[in-house]
Short mmCIF file of C-alpha atoms in Angstrom, two decimals:
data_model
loop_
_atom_site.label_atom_id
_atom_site.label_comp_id
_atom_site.label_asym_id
_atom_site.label_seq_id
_atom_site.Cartn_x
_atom_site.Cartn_y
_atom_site.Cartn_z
CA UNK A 247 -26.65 20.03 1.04
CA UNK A 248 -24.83 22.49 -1.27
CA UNK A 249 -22.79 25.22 -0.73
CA UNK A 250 -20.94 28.04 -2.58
CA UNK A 251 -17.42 29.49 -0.96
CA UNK A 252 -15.55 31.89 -2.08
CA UNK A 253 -16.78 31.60 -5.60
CA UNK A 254 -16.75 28.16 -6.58
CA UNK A 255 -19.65 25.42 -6.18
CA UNK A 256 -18.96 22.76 -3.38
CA UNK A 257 -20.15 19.28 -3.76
CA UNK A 258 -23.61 17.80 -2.32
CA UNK A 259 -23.07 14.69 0.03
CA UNK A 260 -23.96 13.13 -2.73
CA UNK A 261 -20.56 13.87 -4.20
CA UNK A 262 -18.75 13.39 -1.23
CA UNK A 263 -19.82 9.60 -1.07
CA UNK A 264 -19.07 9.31 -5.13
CA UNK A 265 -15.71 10.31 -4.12
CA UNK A 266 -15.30 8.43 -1.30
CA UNK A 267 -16.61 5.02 -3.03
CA UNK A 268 -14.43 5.86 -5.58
CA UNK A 269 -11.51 6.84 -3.71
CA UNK A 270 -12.01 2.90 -1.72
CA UNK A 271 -12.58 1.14 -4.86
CA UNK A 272 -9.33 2.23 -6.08
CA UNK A 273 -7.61 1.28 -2.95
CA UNK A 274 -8.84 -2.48 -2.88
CA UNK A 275 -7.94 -2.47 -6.38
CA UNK A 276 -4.47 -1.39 -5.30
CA UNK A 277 -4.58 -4.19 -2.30
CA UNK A 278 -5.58 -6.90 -4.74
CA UNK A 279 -3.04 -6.65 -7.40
CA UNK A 280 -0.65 -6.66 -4.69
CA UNK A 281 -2.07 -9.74 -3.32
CA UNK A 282 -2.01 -11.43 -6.38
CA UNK A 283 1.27 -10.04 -7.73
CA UNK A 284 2.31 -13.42 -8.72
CA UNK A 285 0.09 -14.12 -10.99
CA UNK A 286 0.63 -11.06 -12.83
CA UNK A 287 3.03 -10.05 -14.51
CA UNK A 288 5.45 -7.17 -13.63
CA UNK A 289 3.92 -4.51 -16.56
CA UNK A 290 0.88 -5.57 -15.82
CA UNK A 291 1.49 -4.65 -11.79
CA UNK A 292 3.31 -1.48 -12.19
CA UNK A 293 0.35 -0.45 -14.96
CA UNK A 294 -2.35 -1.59 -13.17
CA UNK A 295 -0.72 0.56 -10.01
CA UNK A 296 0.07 3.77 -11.75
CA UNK A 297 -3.27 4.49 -13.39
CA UNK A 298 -5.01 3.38 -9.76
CA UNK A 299 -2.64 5.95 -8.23
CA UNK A 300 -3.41 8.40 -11.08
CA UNK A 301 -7.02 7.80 -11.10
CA UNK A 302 -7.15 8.12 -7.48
CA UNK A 303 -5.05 11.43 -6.98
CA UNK A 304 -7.66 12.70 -9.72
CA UNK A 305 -10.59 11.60 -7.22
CA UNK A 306 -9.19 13.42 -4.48
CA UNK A 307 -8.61 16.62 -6.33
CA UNK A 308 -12.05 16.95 -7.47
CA UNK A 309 -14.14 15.56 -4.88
CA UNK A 310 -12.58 16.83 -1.60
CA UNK A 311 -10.29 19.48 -2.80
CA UNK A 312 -13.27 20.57 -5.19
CA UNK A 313 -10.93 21.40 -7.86
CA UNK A 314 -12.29 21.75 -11.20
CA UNK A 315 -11.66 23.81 -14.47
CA UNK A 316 -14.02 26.40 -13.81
CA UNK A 317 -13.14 29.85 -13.78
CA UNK A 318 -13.14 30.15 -10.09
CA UNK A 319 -10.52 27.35 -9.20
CA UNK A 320 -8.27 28.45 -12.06
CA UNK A 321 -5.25 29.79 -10.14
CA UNK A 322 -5.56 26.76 -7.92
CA UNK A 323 -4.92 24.25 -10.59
CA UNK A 324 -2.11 26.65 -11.78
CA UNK A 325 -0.62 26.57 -8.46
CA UNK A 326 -0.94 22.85 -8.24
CA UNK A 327 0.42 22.04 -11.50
CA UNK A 328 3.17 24.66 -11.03
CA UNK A 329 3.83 22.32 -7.89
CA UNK A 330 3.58 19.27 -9.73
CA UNK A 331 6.01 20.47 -12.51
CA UNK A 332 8.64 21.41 -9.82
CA UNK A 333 8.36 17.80 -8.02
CA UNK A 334 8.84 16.59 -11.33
CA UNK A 335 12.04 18.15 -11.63
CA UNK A 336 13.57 17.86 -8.35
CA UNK A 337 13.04 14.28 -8.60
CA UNK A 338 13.73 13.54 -11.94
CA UNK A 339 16.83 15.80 -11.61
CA UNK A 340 18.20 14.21 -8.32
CA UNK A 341 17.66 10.82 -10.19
CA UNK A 342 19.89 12.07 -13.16
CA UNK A 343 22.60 13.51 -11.07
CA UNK A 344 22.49 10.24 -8.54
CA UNK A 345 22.73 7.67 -12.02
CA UNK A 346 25.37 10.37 -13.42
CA UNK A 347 27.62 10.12 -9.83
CA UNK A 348 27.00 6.21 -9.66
CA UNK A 349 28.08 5.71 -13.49
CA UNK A 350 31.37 7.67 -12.77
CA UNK A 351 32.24 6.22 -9.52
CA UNK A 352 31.98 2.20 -10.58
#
């Protein structure tokens, strides 16, 4: 099964089971360092969950959201980084200003 819409190349069944073996794979790895969080360390736990949730976000954006770096999906990933840059900031910058107020007040 493949399919072309609106200009870009949608994935076979094939990809969609990649993704979604992938996509559970980096959810039990997710469960299991939870599960085992005390033999870990902390760095190890908080690495070891980042690049899962990393990796994982990445899954999802290429094999169900089919976005790639071709020419097609270009102003897609613009508009999704563009997103991701202003997340970035609102958080980061409600973070500053909430350490800033709690600094001042204690």
């Amino acid at each position: 099964m493949s399919d072309t819409h609106g200009g870009g190349a949608h994935l076979t069944t094939k990809g969609y089971i990649t993704g979604f073996i992938l996509a559970l794979i980096l959810t039990l790895v997710s469960f299991g360092i939870i599960m085992f969080r005390d033999s870990v360390s902390q760095t190890v736990l908080y690495t070891v969950l980042f690049l899962a949730m990393t990796v994982q976000m990445l899954v999802h954006v290429h094999y169900f959201l089919h976005l790639d770096t071709s020419k097609a999906q270009r102003w897609n990933v613009i508009a999704i980084g563009f997103t991701a840059i202003l997340l970035f900031i609102f958080i980061a910058g409600t973070m500053w200003v909430m350490y800033t107020l709690n600094s001042r007040m204690m």
